[in-house]
Amino acid sequence: MNLVIWDIETDSSNTFFGTIIEVGAILINDKFQELDRLNIRCRLPEGVIPQAGALLVNQSNVSMLTKANYSHYQMLQEVENKFKRWSPAIFLGYANINFDDEMLRKELFKGLRWPYLTNTNGNKRQDGLNIVRAAFAVNSQVMKTEINDKGNAVMKLESLARMNGIESSGAHNALFDANLTKLILQKIYNQQNIVWKSAMMQASKTDIENFAKNEIMFSLSEYFYGKSKLYLVTPLHQDHMFHPVYHYISAFDLRFDPQIYFDLPLAELKKEISKTPRFIRTIRSNKAPVLLHADYACKTEPYKAINKELLIKRAKLIKLNKNFCERVAMALGEIAQDKADTSDQSDITPEESIYVKFVSNKEIPKMENWHKANWEEKFRLLDKFEDERLVDFGKKIIYQEAPHVLPETTIKKIRRSIAQRILSTNKEKWTTCSDFYTECDYFRNEFEKTKNFEKLKFLNEINNFVENIEKKYEAA
């Protein structure tokens, strides 16, 4: 199966309200031979306030934000088309599961497109950082690393590349970072192929679940407090191996003797489950975990101090005790419910609602037809949507791309909503003008201390850019 190694640059670290401004992707085959690539950048949408820190990292100046060949809408269209042409494939980046994938999903959702592009219709996904961490858990000498103040290996992409003789001075350009990821993963492919093969065989939720069902016990690679670790686990009885609320895999950590928990009352079991270290480990099967043969964890502490026959015996005791596994599932369900009861869902915005309310399947063909229509038709077709979030997103897209087709009342309403957001002086979920100036002043003070005049000039240009946006919307 081909692989798509990809990366994004954004105007913000916030996946709900941030904007993708650059995408770089490389299509390779399973022998790491390049087949195609994508390198695309867009203009920052109208009325969006960026984070100063994000722009400093990816070096996006005002000219790049305002003069790129593609609008944001056009860039998403190109990315969607290219990724569909490359499908089916395994999509992976570096730390992509919790950022790049989330950002793309939410951008596609707000862009009236199918959000789950990289893990449906035959596509699968993995995370290069998870693969690297698993490789280090198996053999900490697999690659050279910097060591931080806490004595832990640094696994940031640029650092790892530099320490292993890979040119990294262009880091934080999307295509450059995608290529760095490719070169780092190629080292894992060459030097620790068993980890690579395991990750490729477990690149979907279904792959992970089938592996877990078919093994009496296995090694789970996890990362805590700066260290890669292997845990020897066995899933609960298959009738109760999935969390009753989150649907993740629940597994028992075999360093513990399961028999001491078998007869605990439910209330006491809940308390024990919540203690650390945890004897129930959660395997988020949709977050690209790396699972390996049991022998790897058996060679590490604390498992290597336990007789392997005893470990197998513990695994079988768990697998065969359906009643205990059922009560663990009940306890996990109650813990999740307790957490839900104390969470506040009252101020969820449409942008944040992607997982709160999934887009109905009957809206999907409407979205596809919407993108095929011209701008005048797009506005009329918004009446066909039943999901008001999509109607709202659609109007905002038209405001960005073809405001002349909107009624004046709609334009004024959108302008006022943008103004209300970006001019707010409260602490908001999105970046306001006030947030930008505060952040910009912080970096300006830092660069004045070091006399970094190039960075000061960069900040002043971005500051002027935001001031112009602010002035424009003060009149709304």
Coordinates of C-alpha atoms in Angstrom, one line a residue, residues 59-355:
Q59 CA 8.2 32.3 8.9
S60 CA 5.0 33.4 7.2
N61 CA 5.3 37.1 6.4
V62 CA 2.6 39.5 5.3
S63 CA 3.4 39.0 1.6
M64 CA 3.0 35.2 2.0
L65 CA -0.3 35.7 3.9
T66 CA -1.8 38.1 1.4
K67 CA -0.3 37.3 -2.1
A68 CA -0.3 33.5 -2.3
N69 CA -1.8 32.1 -5.6
Y70 CA -4.5 30.2 -3.8
S71 CA -7.3 31.3 -1.6
H72 CA -8.0 29.1 1.4
Y73 CA -11.1 27.6 -0.3
Q74 CA -9.1 26.9 -3.4
M75 CA -6.2 25.3 -1.4
L76 CA -8.6 22.9 0.4
Q77 CA -10.1 22.0 -2.9
E78 CA -6.6 21.1 -4.4
V79 CA -5.6 19.2 -1.2
E80 CA -8.9 17.2 -1.3
N81 CA -8.5 16.4 -5.0
K82 CA -4.9 15.3 -4.7
F83 CA -5.5 13.2 -1.6
K84 CA -8.4 11.5 -3.3
R85 CA -6.3 10.7 -6.4
W86 CA -3.6 9.2 -4.2
S87 CA -6.1 7.1 -2.3
P88 CA -6.2 4.4 -1.0
A89 CA -3.1 5.0 1.0
I90 CA -1.7 5.2 4.5
F91 CA -1.5 8.8 5.6
L92 CA 1.1 9.8 8.2
G93 CA 3.1 12.7 9.3
Y94 CA 5.1 13.6 12.5
A95 CA 2.8 14.0 15.5
N96 CA 0.0 14.3 13.0
I97 CA -2.7 12.3 14.8
N98 CA -3.3 15.0 17.4
F99 CA -2.6 18.1 15.3
D100 CA -2.3 17.9 11.5
D101 CA -5.2 15.3 11.2
E102 CA -7.3 17.2 13.7
M103 CA -6.7 20.5 11.9
L104 CA -7.4 19.1 8.5
R105 CA -10.6 17.4 9.7
K106 CA -11.9 20.6 11.2
E107 CA -11.0 22.7 8.2
L108 CA -12.7 20.2 5.9
F109 CA -15.8 20.3 8.2
K110 CA -15.9 24.1 8.1
G111 CA -15.3 23.9 4.4
L112 CA -18.4 21.8 3.7
R113 CA -16.2 18.8 2.8
W114 CA -16.1 15.2 4.2
P115 CA -13.9 15.5 7.3
Y116 CA -12.5 12.0 7.5
L117 CA -10.6 12.0 4.3
T118 CA -7.5 10.3 5.6
N119 CA -9.1 7.3 7.3
T120 CA -12.1 6.3 5.3
N121 CA -12.8 4.9 1.8
G122 CA -9.8 2.5 2.0
N123 CA -7.4 5.0 3.6
K124 CA -5.6 4.4 6.8
R125 CA -3.4 6.5 9.0
Q126 CA -0.4 6.3 11.3
D127 CA 1.8 8.7 13.2
G128 CA 5.6 9.0 12.5
L129 CA 6.2 10.1 16.1
N130 CA 4.5 7.1 17.5
I131 CA 6.6 4.8 15.3
V132 CA 9.8 6.6 16.4
R133 CA 8.8 6.3 20.0
A134 CA 8.1 2.6 19.6
A135 CA 11.4 2.1 17.9
F136 CA 13.2 3.8 20.9
A137 CA 11.2 1.7 23.3
V138 CA 12.5 -1.5 21.7
N139 CA 16.1 -0.1 21.3
S140 CA 17.1 3.2 22.7
Q141 CA 20.1 3.3 20.5
V142 CA 18.2 3.1 17.2
M143 CA 19.1 6.7 16.4
K144 CA 21.2 9.5 17.9
T145 CA 19.4 12.1 19.9
E146 CA 19.9 15.2 21.9
I147 CA 19.4 14.8 25.7
N148 CA 17.3 17.4 27.5
D149 CA 17.8 18.8 31.0
K150 CA 15.7 16.0 32.5
G151 CA 18.0 13.4 30.9
N152 CA 15.4 12.3 28.3
A153 CA 15.9 11.8 24.5
V154 CA 14.6 14.7 22.4
M155 CA 12.4 13.5 19.7
K156 CA 11.4 16.7 17.9
L157 CA 11.6 16.3 14.2
E158 CA 14.3 19.0 13.5
S159 CA 16.5 17.8 16.4
L160 CA 16.3 14.1 15.4
A161 CA 17.1 14.9 11.8
R162 CA 20.1 17.1 12.7
M163 CA 21.5 14.5 15.1
N164 CA 21.3 11.9 12.4
G165 CA 23.0 13.8 9.6
I166 CA 20.0 15.0 7.8
E167 CA 19.9 18.7 6.7
S168 CA 17.3 20.4 8.8
S169 CA 17.8 24.2 8.3
G170 CA 14.6 24.5 6.3
A171 CA 12.4 23.0 9.1
H172 CA 8.9 24.4 9.5
N173 CA 8.2 24.6 5.8
A174 CA 5.4 22.0 5.2
L175 CA 7.1 20.1 2.3
F176 CA 10.5 20.3 3.9
D177 CA 9.1 18.8 7.1
A178 CA 7.3 16.1 5.2
N179 CA 10.6 15.2 3.6
L180 CA 12.4 15.2 7.0
T181 CA 9.7 12.8 8.2
K182 CA 10.2 10.6 5.2
L183 CA 14.0 10.4 5.8
I184 CA 13.6 9.7 9.6
L185 CA 11.0 7.0 9.0
Q186 CA 13.2 5.5 6.2
K187 CA 15.9 5.0 8.9
I188 CA 13.3 3.1 11.1
Y189 CA 12.3 1.1 8.0
N190 CA 16.0 0.1 7.4
Q191 CA 17.2 -0.3 10.9
Q192 CA 14.2 -1.6 12.8
N193 CA 11.9 -3.1 10.2
I194 CA 9.9 -5.2 12.6
V195 CA 8.5 -2.0 14.3
W196 CA 7.9 -0.5 10.9
K197 CA 6.0 -3.5 9.6
S198 CA 3.9 -3.7 12.8
A199 CA 2.9 0.0 12.4
M200 CA 2.0 -0.5 8.8
M201 CA -0.1 -3.6 9.7
Q202 CA -1.9 -1.6 12.4
A203 CA -2.8 1.6 10.5
S204 CA -6.5 1.5 11.1
K205 CA -8.9 1.1 14.0
T206 CA -10.0 -2.2 12.7
D207 CA -6.4 -3.5 12.3
I208 CA -5.7 -2.6 15.9
E209 CA -8.8 -4.2 17.2
N210 CA -8.3 -7.4 15.2
F211 CA -4.7 -7.7 16.5
A212 CA -5.8 -7.3 20.1
K213 CA -8.6 -9.9 19.7
N214 CA -6.2 -12.5 18.3
E215 CA -3.4 -12.2 20.9
I216 CA -3.3 -13.6 24.4
M217 CA -1.0 -10.8 25.4
F218 CA 1.2 -8.2 23.6
S219 CA 3.5 -5.2 24.0
L220 CA 1.9 -1.7 24.0
S221 CA 4.2 1.2 23.2
E222 CA 3.4 4.3 25.2
Y223 CA 5.1 7.6 26.1
F224 CA 5.1 9.1 29.5
Y225 CA 7.1 11.9 31.1
G226 CA 9.6 12.1 28.2
K227 CA 10.3 8.3 28.1
S228 CA 9.2 5.6 25.7
K229 CA 7.9 2.5 27.5
L230 CA 6.6 -0.9 26.7
Y231 CA 3.7 -2.4 28.6
L232 CA 2.8 -6.0 28.6
V233 CA -1.0 -6.2 28.4
T234 CA -3.9 -8.5 27.7
P235 CA -7.3 -7.2 26.5
L236 CA -10.3 -7.9 28.6
H237 CA -12.7 -10.7 27.7
Q238 CA -13.8 -10.0 24.1
D239 CA -17.4 -9.3 25.1
H240 CA -16.2 -6.5 27.3
M241 CA -12.8 -5.4 25.8
F242 CA -14.2 -2.1 24.5
H243 CA -14.9 0.8 26.7
P244 CA -18.6 1.2 27.1
V245 CA -18.6 4.9 26.4
Y246 CA -15.4 5.8 24.4
H247 CA -15.2 2.4 22.6
Y248 CA -11.4 2.2 23.1
I249 CA -9.7 -1.2 23.9
S250 CA -9.4 -1.9 27.7
A251 CA -6.5 -4.0 28.6
F252 CA -5.0 -5.4 31.8
D253 CA -1.4 -4.5 32.7
L254 CA 0.2 -7.9 33.5
R255 CA 2.7 -6.5 36.1
F256 CA -0.3 -6.7 38.5
D257 CA -1.8 -9.9 39.9
P258 CA -5.4 -9.9 38.6
Q259 CA -6.7 -12.1 41.4
I260 CA -6.5 -9.4 44.0
Y261 CA -9.1 -7.4 42.0
F262 CA -11.5 -10.2 41.1
D263 CA -13.8 -10.1 44.1
L264 CA -13.8 -6.3 44.8
P265 CA -17.2 -4.6 45.1
L266 CA -17.9 -2.3 42.2
A267 CA -17.4 0.9 44.2
E268 CA -14.0 -0.4 45.4
L269 CA -13.1 -1.5 41.9
K270 CA -13.8 2.1 40.6
K271 CA -11.3 3.4 43.2
E272 CA -8.6 0.9 42.3
I273 CA -9.0 1.6 38.6
S274 CA -8.5 5.4 39.2
K275 CA -5.3 4.9 41.1
T276 CA -1.8 5.2 39.6
P277 CA 0.0 3.2 38.3
R278 CA -3.1 2.0 36.5
F279 CA -3.8 -1.7 36.1
I280 CA -6.3 -1.0 33.3
R281 CA -4.6 0.6 30.3
T282 CA -6.6 2.3 27.6
I283 CA -5.6 1.6 23.9
R284 CA -7.0 4.4 21.7
S285 CA -7.4 2.3 18.6
N286 CA -8.2 5.4 16.5
K287 CA -5.0 7.2 17.6
A288 CA -2.5 5.0 15.8
P289 CA -0.9 3.1 18.7
V290 CA 1.9 0.7 17.9
L291 CA 1.4 -2.8 19.2
L292 CA 4.2 -5.4 19.2
H293 CA 4.8 -9.0 20.0
A294 CA 4.7 -9.8 23.7
D295 CA 8.4 -10.7 23.8
Y296 CA 9.5 -7.1 23.5
A297 CA 7.9 -6.0 26.8
C298 CA 8.9 -9.3 28.5
K299 CA 12.5 -8.1 28.1
T300 CA 11.9 -4.8 30.0
E301 CA 11.3 -3.9 33.6
P302 CA 9.2 -4.8 35.5
Y303 CA 8.1 -7.7 33.4
K304 CA 11.4 -9.4 32.9
A305 CA 11.5 -10.0 36.7
I306 CA 8.3 -12.1 36.4
N307 CA 8.3 -15.6 35.2
K308 CA 6.9 -15.8 31.7
E309 CA 4.6 -18.7 32.5
L310 CA 3.1 -16.6 35.3
L311 CA 2.5 -13.7 32.9
I312 CA 0.7 -16.1 30.5
K313 CA -1.3 -17.5 33.4
R314 CA -2.4 -14.0 34.4
A315 CA -3.4 -13.2 30.8
K316 CA -5.5 -16.4 30.7
L317 CA -7.2 -15.6 34.0
I318 CA -8.3 -12.2 32.7
K319 CA -9.5 -13.7 29.3
L320 CA -11.5 -16.4 31.0
N321 CA -13.1 -14.2 33.8
K322 CA -16.0 -12.8 31.9
N323 CA -17.7 -11.6 35.1
F324 CA -14.7 -9.6 36.3
C325 CA -14.3 -8.0 32.8
E326 CA -18.0 -7.1 32.8
R327 CA -17.6 -5.3 36.2
V328 CA -14.5 -3.5 35.0
A329 CA -16.5 -2.3 32.0
M330 CA -19.3 -1.1 34.3
A331 CA -16.8 0.7 36.5
L332 CA -15.2 2.4 33.5
G333 CA -18.7 3.4 32.2
E334 CA -19.5 5.0 35.6
I335 CA -16.2 6.9 35.7
A336 CA -16.8 8.2 32.2
Q337 CA -20.4 9.3 33.2
D338 CA -19.1 11.0 36.3
K339 CA -16.7 13.0 34.1
A340 CA -19.4 13.8 31.6
D341 CA -21.7 15.1 34.4
T342 CA -19.1 17.6 35.5
S343 CA -18.2 18.9 32.0
D344 CA -19.8 22.0 30.5
Q345 CA -21.1 21.7 26.9
S346 CA -23.3 24.8 27.0
D347 CA -21.0 27.1 25.1
I348 CA -19.9 24.9 22.2
T349 CA -19.5 26.9 19.0
P350 CA -20.3 25.4 15.6
E351 CA -16.5 25.1 14.9
E352 CA -16.1 22.9 18.0
S353 CA -19.1 20.7 17.3
I354 CA -17.5 18.3 14.8
Y355 CA -17.6 15.4 17.3

